[in-house]
mmCIF file of C-alpha atoms (C1' of nucleotides) in Angstrom:
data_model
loop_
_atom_site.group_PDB
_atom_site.id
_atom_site.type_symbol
_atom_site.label_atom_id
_atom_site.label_comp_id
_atom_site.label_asym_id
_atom_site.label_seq_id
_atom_site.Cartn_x
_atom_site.Cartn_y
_atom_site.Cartn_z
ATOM 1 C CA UNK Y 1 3.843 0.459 -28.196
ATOM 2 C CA UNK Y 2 2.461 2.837 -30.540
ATOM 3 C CA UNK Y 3 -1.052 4.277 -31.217
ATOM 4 C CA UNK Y 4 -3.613 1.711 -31.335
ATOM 5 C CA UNK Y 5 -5.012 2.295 -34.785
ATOM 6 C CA UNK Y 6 -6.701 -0.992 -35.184
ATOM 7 C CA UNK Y 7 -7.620 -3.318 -31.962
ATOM 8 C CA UNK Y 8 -5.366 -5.700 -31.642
ATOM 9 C CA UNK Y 9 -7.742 -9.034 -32.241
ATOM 10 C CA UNK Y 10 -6.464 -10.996 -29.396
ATOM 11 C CA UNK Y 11 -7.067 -8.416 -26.890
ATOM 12 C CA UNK Y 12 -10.305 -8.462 -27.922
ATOM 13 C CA UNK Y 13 -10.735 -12.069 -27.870
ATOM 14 C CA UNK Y 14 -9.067 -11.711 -24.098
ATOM 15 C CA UNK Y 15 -11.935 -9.390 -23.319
ATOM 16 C CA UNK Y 16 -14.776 -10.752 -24.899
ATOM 17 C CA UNK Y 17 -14.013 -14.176 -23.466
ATOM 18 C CA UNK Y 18 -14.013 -12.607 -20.038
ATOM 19 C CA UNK Y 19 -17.494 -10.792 -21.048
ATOM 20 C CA UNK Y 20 -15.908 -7.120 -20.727
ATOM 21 C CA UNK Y 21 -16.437 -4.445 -23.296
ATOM 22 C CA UNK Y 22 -13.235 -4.064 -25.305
ATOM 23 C CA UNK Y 23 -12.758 -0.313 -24.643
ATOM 24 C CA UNK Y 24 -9.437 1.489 -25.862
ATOM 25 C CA UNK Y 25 -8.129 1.566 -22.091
ATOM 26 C CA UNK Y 26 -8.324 -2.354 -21.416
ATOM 27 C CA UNK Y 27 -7.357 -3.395 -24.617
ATOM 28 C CA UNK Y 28 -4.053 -1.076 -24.262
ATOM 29 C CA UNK Y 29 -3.670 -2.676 -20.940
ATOM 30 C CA UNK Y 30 -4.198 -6.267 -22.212
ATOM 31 C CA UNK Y 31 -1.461 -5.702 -25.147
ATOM 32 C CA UNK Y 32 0.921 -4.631 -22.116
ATOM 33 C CA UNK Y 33 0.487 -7.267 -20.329
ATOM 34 C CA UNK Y 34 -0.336 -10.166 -22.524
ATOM 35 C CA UNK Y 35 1.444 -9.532 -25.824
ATOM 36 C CA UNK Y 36 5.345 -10.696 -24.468
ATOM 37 C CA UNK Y 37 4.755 -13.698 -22.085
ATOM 38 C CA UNK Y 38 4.072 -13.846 -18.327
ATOM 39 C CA UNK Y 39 4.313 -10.712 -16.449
ATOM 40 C CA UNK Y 40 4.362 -8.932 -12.706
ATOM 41 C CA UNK Y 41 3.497 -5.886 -12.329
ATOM 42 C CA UNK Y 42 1.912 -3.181 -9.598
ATOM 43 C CA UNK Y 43 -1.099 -0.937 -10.379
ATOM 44 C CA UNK Y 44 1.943 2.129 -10.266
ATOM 45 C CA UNK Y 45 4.321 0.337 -12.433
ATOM 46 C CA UNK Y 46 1.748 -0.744 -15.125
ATOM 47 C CA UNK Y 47 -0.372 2.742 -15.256
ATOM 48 C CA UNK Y 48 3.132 4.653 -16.279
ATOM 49 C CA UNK Y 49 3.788 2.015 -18.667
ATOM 50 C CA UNK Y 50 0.559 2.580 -19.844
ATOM 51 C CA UNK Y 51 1.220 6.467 -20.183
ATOM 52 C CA UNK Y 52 4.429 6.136 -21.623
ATOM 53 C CA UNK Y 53 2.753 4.150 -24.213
ATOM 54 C CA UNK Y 54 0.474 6.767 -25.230
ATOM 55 C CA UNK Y 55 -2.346 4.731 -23.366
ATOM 56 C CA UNK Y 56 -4.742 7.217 -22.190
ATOM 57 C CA UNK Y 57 -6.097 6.550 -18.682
ATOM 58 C CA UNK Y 58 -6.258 7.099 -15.095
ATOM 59 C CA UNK Y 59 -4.614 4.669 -12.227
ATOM 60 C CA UNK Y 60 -8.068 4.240 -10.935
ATOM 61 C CA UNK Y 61 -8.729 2.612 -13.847
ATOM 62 C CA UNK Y 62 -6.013 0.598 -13.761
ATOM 63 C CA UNK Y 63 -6.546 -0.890 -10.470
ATOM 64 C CA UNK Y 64 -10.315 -1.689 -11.318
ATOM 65 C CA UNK Y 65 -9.432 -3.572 -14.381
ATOM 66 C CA UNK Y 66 -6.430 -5.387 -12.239
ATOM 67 C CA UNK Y 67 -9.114 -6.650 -9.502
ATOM 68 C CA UNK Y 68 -11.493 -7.536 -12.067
ATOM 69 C CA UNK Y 69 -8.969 -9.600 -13.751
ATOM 70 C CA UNK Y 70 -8.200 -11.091 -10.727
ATOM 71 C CA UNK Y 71 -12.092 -12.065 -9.761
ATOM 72 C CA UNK Y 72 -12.535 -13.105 -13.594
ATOM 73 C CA UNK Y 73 -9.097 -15.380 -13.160
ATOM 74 C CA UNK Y 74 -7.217 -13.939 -16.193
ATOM 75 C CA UNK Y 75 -4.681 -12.798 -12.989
ATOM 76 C CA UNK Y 76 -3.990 -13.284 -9.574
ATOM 77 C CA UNK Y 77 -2.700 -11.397 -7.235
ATOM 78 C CA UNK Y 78 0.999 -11.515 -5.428
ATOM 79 C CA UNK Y 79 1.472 -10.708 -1.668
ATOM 80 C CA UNK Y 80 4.735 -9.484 -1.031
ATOM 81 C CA UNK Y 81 4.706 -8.103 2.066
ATOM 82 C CA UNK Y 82 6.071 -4.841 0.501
ATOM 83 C CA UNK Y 83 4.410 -1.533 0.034
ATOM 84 C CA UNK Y 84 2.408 -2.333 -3.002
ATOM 85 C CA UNK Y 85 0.845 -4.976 -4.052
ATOM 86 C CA UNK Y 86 1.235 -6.860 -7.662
ATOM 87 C CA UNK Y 87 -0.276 -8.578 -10.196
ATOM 88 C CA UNK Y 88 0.761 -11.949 -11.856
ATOM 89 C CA UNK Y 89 -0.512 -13.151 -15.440
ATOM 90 C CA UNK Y 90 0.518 -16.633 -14.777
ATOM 91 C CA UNK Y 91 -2.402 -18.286 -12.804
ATOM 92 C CA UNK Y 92 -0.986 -21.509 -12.566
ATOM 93 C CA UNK Y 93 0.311 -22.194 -8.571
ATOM 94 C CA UNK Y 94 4.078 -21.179 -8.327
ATOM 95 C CA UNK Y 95 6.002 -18.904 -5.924
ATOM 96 C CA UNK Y 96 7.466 -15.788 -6.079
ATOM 97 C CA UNK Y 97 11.174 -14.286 -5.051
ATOM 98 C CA UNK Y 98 10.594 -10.673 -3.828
ATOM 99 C CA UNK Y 99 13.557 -8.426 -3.727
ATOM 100 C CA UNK Y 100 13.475 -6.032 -1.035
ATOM 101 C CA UNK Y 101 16.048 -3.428 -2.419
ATOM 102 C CA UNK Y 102 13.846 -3.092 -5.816
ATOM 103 C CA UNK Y 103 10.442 -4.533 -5.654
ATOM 104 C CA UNK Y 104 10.927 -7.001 -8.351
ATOM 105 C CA UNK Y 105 9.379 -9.966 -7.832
ATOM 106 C CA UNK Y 106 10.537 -13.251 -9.904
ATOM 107 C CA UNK Y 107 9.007 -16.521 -10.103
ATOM 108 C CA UNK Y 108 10.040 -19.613 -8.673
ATOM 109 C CA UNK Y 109 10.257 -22.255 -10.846
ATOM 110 C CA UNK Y 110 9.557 -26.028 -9.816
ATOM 111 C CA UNK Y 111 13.299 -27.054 -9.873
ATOM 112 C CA UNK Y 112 14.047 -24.555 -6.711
ATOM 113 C CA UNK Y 113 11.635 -25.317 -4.367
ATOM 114 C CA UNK Y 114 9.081 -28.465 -3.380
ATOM 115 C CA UNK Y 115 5.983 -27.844 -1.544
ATOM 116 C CA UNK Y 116 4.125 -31.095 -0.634
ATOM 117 C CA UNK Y 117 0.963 -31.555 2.028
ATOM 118 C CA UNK Y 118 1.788 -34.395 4.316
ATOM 119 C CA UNK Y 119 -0.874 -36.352 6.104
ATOM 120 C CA UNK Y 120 -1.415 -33.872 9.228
ATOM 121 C CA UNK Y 121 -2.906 -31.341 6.931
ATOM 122 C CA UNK Y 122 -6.715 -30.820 7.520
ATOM 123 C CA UNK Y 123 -8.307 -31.392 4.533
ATOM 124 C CA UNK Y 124 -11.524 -29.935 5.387
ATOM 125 C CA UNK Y 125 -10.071 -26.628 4.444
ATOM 126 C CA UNK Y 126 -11.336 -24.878 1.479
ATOM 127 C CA UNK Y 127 -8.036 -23.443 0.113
ATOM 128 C CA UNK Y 128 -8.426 -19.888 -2.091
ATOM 129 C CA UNK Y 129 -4.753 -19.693 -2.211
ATOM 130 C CA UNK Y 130 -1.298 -20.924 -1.239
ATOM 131 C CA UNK Y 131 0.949 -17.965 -0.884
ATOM 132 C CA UNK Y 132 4.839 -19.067 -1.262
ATOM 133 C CA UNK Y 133 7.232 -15.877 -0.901
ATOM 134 C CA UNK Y 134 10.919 -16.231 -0.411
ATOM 135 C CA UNK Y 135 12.301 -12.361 0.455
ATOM 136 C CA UNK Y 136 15.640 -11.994 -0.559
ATOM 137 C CA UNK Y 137 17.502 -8.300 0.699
ATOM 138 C CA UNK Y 138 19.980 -8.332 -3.111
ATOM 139 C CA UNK Q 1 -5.240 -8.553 33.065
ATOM 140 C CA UNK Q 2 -5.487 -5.923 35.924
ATOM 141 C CA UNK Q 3 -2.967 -3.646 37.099
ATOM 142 C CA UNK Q 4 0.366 -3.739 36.861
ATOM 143 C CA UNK Q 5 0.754 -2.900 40.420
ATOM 144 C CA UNK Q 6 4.541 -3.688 40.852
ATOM 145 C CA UNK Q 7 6.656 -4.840 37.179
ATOM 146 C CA UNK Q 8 6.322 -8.783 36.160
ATOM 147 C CA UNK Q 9 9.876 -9.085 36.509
ATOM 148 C CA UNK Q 10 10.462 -11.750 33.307
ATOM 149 C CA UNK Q 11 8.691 -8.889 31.258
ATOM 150 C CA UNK Q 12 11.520 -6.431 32.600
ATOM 151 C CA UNK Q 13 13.665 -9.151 31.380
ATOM 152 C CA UNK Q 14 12.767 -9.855 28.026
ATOM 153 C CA UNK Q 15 13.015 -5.669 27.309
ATOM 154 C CA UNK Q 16 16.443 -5.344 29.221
ATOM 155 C CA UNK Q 17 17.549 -8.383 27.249
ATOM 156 C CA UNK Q 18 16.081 -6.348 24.153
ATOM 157 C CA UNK Q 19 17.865 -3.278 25.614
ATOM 158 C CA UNK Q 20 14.701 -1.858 25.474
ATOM 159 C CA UNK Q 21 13.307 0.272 28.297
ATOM 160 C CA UNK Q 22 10.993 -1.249 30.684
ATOM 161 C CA UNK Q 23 8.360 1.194 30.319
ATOM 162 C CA UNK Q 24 4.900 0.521 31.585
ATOM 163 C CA UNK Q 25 3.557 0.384 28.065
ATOM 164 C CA UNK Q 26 5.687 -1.779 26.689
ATOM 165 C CA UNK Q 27 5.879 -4.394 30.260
ATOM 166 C CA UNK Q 28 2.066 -4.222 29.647
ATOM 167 C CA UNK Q 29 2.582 -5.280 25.795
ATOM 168 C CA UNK Q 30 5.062 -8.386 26.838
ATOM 169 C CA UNK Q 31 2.492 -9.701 29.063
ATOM 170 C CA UNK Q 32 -0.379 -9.917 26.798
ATOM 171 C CA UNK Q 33 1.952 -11.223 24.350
ATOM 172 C CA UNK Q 34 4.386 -13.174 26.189
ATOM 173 C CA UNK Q 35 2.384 -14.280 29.152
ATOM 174 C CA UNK Q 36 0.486 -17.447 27.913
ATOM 175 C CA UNK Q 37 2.066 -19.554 24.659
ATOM 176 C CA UNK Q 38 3.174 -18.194 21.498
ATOM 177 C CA UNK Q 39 0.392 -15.593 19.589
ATOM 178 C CA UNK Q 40 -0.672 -13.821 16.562
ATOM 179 C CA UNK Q 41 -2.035 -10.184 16.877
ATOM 180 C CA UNK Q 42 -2.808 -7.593 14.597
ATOM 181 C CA UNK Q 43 -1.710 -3.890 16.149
ATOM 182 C CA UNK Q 44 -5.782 -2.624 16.183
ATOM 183 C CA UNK Q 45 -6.346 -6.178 17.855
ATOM 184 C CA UNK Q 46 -3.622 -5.770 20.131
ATOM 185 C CA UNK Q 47 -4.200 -1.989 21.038
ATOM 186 C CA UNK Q 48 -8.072 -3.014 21.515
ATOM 187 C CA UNK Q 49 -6.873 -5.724 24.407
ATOM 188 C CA UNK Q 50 -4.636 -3.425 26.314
ATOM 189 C CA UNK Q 51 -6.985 -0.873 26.397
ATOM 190 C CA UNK Q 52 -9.493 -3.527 27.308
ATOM 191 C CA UNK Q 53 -6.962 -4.849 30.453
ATOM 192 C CA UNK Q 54 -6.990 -1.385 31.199
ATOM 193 C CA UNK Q 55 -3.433 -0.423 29.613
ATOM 194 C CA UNK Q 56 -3.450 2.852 28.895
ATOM 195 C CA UNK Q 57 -1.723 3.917 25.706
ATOM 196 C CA UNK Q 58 -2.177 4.818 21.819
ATOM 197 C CA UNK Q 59 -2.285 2.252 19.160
ATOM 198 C CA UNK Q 60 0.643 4.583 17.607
ATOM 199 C CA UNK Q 61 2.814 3.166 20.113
ATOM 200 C CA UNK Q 62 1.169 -0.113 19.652
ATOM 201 C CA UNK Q 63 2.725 -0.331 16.229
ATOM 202 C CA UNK Q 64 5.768 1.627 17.410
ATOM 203 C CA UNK Q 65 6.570 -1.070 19.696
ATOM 204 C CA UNK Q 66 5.422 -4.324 17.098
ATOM 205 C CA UNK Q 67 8.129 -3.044 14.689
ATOM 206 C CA UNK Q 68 10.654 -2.254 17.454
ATOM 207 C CA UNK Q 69 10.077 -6.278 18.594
ATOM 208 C CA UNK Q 70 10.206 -6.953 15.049
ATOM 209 C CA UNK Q 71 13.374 -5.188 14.376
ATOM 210 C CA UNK Q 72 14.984 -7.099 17.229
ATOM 211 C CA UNK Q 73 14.316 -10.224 16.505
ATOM 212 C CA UNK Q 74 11.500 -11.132 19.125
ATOM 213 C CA UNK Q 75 8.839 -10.942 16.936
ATOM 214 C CA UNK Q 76 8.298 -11.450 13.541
ATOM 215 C CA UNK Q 77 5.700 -10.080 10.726
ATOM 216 C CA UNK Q 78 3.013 -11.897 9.228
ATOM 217 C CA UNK Q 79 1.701 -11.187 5.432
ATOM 218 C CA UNK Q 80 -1.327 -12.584 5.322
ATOM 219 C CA UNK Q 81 -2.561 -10.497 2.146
ATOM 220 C CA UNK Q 82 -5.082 -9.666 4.263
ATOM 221 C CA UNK Q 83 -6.083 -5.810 5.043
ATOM 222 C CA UNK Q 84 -3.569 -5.664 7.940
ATOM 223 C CA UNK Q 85 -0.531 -7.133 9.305
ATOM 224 C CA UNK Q 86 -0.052 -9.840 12.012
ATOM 225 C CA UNK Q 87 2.947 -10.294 14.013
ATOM 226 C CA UNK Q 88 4.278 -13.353 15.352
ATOM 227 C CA UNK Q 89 6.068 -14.484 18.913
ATOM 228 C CA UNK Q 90 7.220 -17.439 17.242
ATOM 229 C CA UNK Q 91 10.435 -16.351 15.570
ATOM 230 C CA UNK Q 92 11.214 -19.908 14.484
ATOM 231 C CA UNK Q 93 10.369 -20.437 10.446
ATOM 232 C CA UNK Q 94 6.816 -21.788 10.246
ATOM 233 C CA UNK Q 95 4.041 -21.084 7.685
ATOM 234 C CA UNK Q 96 0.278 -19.873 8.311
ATOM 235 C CA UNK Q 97 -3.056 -20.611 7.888
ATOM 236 C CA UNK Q 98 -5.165 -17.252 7.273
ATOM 237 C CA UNK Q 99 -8.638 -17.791 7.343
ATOM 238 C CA UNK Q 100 -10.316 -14.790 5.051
ATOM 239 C CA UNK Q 101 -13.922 -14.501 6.938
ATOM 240 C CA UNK Q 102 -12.517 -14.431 10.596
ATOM 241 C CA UNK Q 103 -8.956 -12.884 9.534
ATOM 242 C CA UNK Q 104 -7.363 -14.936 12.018
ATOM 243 C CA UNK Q 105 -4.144 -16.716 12.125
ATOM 244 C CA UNK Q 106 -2.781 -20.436 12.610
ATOM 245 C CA UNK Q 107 0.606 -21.864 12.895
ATOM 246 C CA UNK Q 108 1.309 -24.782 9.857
ATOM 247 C CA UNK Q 109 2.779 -27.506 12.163
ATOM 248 C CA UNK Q 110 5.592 -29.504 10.451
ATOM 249 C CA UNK Q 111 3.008 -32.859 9.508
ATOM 250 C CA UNK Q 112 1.390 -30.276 8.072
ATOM 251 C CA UNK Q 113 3.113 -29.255 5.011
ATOM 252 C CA UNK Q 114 6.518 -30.414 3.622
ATOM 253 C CA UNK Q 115 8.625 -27.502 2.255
ATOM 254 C CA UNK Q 116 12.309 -28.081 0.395
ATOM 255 C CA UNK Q 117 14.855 -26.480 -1.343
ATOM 256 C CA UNK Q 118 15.669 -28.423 -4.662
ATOM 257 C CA UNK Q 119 18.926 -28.246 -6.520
ATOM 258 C CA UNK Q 120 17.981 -25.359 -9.088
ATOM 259 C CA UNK Q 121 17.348 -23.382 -6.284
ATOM 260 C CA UNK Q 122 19.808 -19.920 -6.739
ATOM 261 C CA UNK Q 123 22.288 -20.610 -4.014
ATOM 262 C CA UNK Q 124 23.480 -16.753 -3.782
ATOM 263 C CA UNK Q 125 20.564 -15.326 -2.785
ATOM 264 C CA UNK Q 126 20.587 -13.688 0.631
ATOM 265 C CA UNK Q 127 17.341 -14.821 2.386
ATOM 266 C CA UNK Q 128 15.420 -12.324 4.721
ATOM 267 C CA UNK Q 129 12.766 -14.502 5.162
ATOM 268 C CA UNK Q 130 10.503 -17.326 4.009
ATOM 269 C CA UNK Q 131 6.505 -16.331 3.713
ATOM 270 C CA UNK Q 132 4.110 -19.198 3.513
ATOM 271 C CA UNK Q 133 0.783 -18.360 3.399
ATOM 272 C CA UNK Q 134 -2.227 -20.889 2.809
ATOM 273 C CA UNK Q 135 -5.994 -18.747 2.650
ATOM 274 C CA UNK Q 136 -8.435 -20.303 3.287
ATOM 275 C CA UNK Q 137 -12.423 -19.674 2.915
ATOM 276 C CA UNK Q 138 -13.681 -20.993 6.256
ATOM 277 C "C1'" DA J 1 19.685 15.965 34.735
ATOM 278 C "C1'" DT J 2 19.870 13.319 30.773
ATOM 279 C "C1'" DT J 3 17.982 10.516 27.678
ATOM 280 C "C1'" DA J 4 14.415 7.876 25.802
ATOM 281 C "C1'" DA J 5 9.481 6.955 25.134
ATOM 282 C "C1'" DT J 6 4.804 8.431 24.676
ATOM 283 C "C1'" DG J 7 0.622 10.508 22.764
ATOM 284 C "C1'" DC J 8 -1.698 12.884 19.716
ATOM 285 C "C1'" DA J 9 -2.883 14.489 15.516
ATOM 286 C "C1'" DA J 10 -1.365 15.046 11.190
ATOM 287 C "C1'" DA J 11 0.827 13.066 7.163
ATOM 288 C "C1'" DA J 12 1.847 9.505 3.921
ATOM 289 C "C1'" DT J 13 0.619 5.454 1.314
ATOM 290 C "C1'" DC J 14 -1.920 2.533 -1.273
ATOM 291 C "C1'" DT J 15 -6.433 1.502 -2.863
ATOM 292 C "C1'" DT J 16 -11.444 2.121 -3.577
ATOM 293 C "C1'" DT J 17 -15.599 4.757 -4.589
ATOM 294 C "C1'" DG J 18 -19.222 8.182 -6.246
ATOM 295 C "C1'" DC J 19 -20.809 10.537 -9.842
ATOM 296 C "C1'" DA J 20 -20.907 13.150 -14.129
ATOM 297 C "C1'" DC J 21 -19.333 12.201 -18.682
ATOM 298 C "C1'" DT J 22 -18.104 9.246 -22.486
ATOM 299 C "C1'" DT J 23 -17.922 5.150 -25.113
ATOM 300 C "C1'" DT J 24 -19.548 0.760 -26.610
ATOM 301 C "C1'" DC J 25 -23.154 -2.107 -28.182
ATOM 302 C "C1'" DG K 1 -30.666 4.978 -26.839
ATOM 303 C "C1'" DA K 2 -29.475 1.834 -23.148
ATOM 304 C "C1'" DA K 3 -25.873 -0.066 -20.581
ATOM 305 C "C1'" DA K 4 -21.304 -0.232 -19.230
ATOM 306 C "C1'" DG K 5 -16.839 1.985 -18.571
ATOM 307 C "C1'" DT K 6 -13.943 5.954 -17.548
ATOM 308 C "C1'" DG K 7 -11.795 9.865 -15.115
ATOM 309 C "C1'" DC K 8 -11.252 12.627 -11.554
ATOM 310 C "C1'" DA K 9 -11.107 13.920 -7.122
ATOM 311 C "C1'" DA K 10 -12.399 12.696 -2.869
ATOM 312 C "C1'" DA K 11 -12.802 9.260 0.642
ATOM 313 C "C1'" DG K 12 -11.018 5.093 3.179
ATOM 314 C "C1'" DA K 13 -7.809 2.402 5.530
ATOM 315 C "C1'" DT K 14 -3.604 1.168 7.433
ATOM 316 C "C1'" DT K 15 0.699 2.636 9.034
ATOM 317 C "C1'" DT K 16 4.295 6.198 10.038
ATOM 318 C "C1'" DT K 17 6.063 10.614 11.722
ATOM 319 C "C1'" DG K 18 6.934 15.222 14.143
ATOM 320 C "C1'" DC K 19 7.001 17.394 18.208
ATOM 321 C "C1'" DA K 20 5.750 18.825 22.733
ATOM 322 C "C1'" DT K 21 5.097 16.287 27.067
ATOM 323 C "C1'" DT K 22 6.117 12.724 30.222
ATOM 324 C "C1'" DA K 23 8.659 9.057 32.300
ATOM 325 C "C1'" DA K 24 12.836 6.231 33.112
ATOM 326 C "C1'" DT K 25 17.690 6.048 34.276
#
DNA sequence: ATTAATGCAAAATCTTTGCACTTTC
DNA sequence: GAAAGTGCAAAGATTTTGCATTAAT
């Protein structure tokens, strides 16, 4: 990625829409994960990214500006039922395909799969989340 | 639950069938989780009852055994995104309800939700399991 | 007797937090 | 300069492991 001479303006805008600061270390981690399409990652994945990129920071940091992403609802989060857990850029409701053997995680697109609520679901429930997560061992 | 004063012969059973040994521990674990319908425990929330019905054991061996019934095929892990695991005596593919405040744990019944494979669904993949998790607030 | 299981405490993870220091506004 | 963010190390929490002891075959 380079040094970050000049902030990238659409980090920024990211930021400033979401009422944080634009400091060096978010900004970095916006470009990351932002600047080439939709993205999973885990807190360990995207912190060495980060330091292989020159991005100066700690993995403390990393996971606070993950969550707050996640409460601001630039991200959500991705249960996989495997060690760590991830982060997804794409908001929008879709499920995930978690391979065991190497932690990837891959969406699932709306040809593969159909999810419908039939008429015995309670719909009193106040839904935060629908987790879909097919694991797959390859 | 009171003592086990002479072995509940079915919970012999189930851990012969399992060829597990029958060990007063583990007899004590069937019953609680065998004894009365399918059930949902966490390990602290198991390990709390059996102390409770006087069991006497360590919630290391709680979890020990959980992933041992797991491994086997009599239970069956939960990911709830939660802070802790659930396991499950129902083996047979359903989805859950996890309600965030209480932490607890409901089956999806099948006029519940409608789940289906669609033709663009990768046909190679080798399935370990299907996780379908709706949180809810309540 | 032989073999397996248990208990305990300690280790291993992943994740969060407290506080002094730095950066942004 | 005031307010917010960062880094580090330390704490937290859940789960696993190593090993001496105990129990089951």
């Amino acid at each position: 990625m380079g040094k970050i001479a000049r902030p990238y303006a659409w980090t920024v805008d990211i930021l400033r829409r979401a009422n944080l600061r634009p400091t060096r270390q978010r900004m970095g981690l916006v470009r990351l994960l932002f600047e080439n399409g939709h993205r999973h990652v885990s807190a360990e994945e995207l912190y060495k990214e980060a330091c292989r990129n020159g991005l100066d920071l700690s993995l403390a940091t990393v996971y606070n500006t993950l969550n707050q992403f996640k409460e601001l609802g630039i991200m959500r989060e991705i249960v996989t039922g495997g060690e760590c857990s991830f982060f997804d850029t794409n908001t929008a409701p879709h499920g995930h395909i978690f391979y065991e053997q190497s932690g990837r995680v891959e969406d699932i697109s709306d040809d593969m799969l159909s999810v419908q609520t039939l008429p015995g679901f309670p719909s009193h429930l106040d839904i935060s989340g629908i987790e879909i997560v097919i694991r797959v061992r390859g």
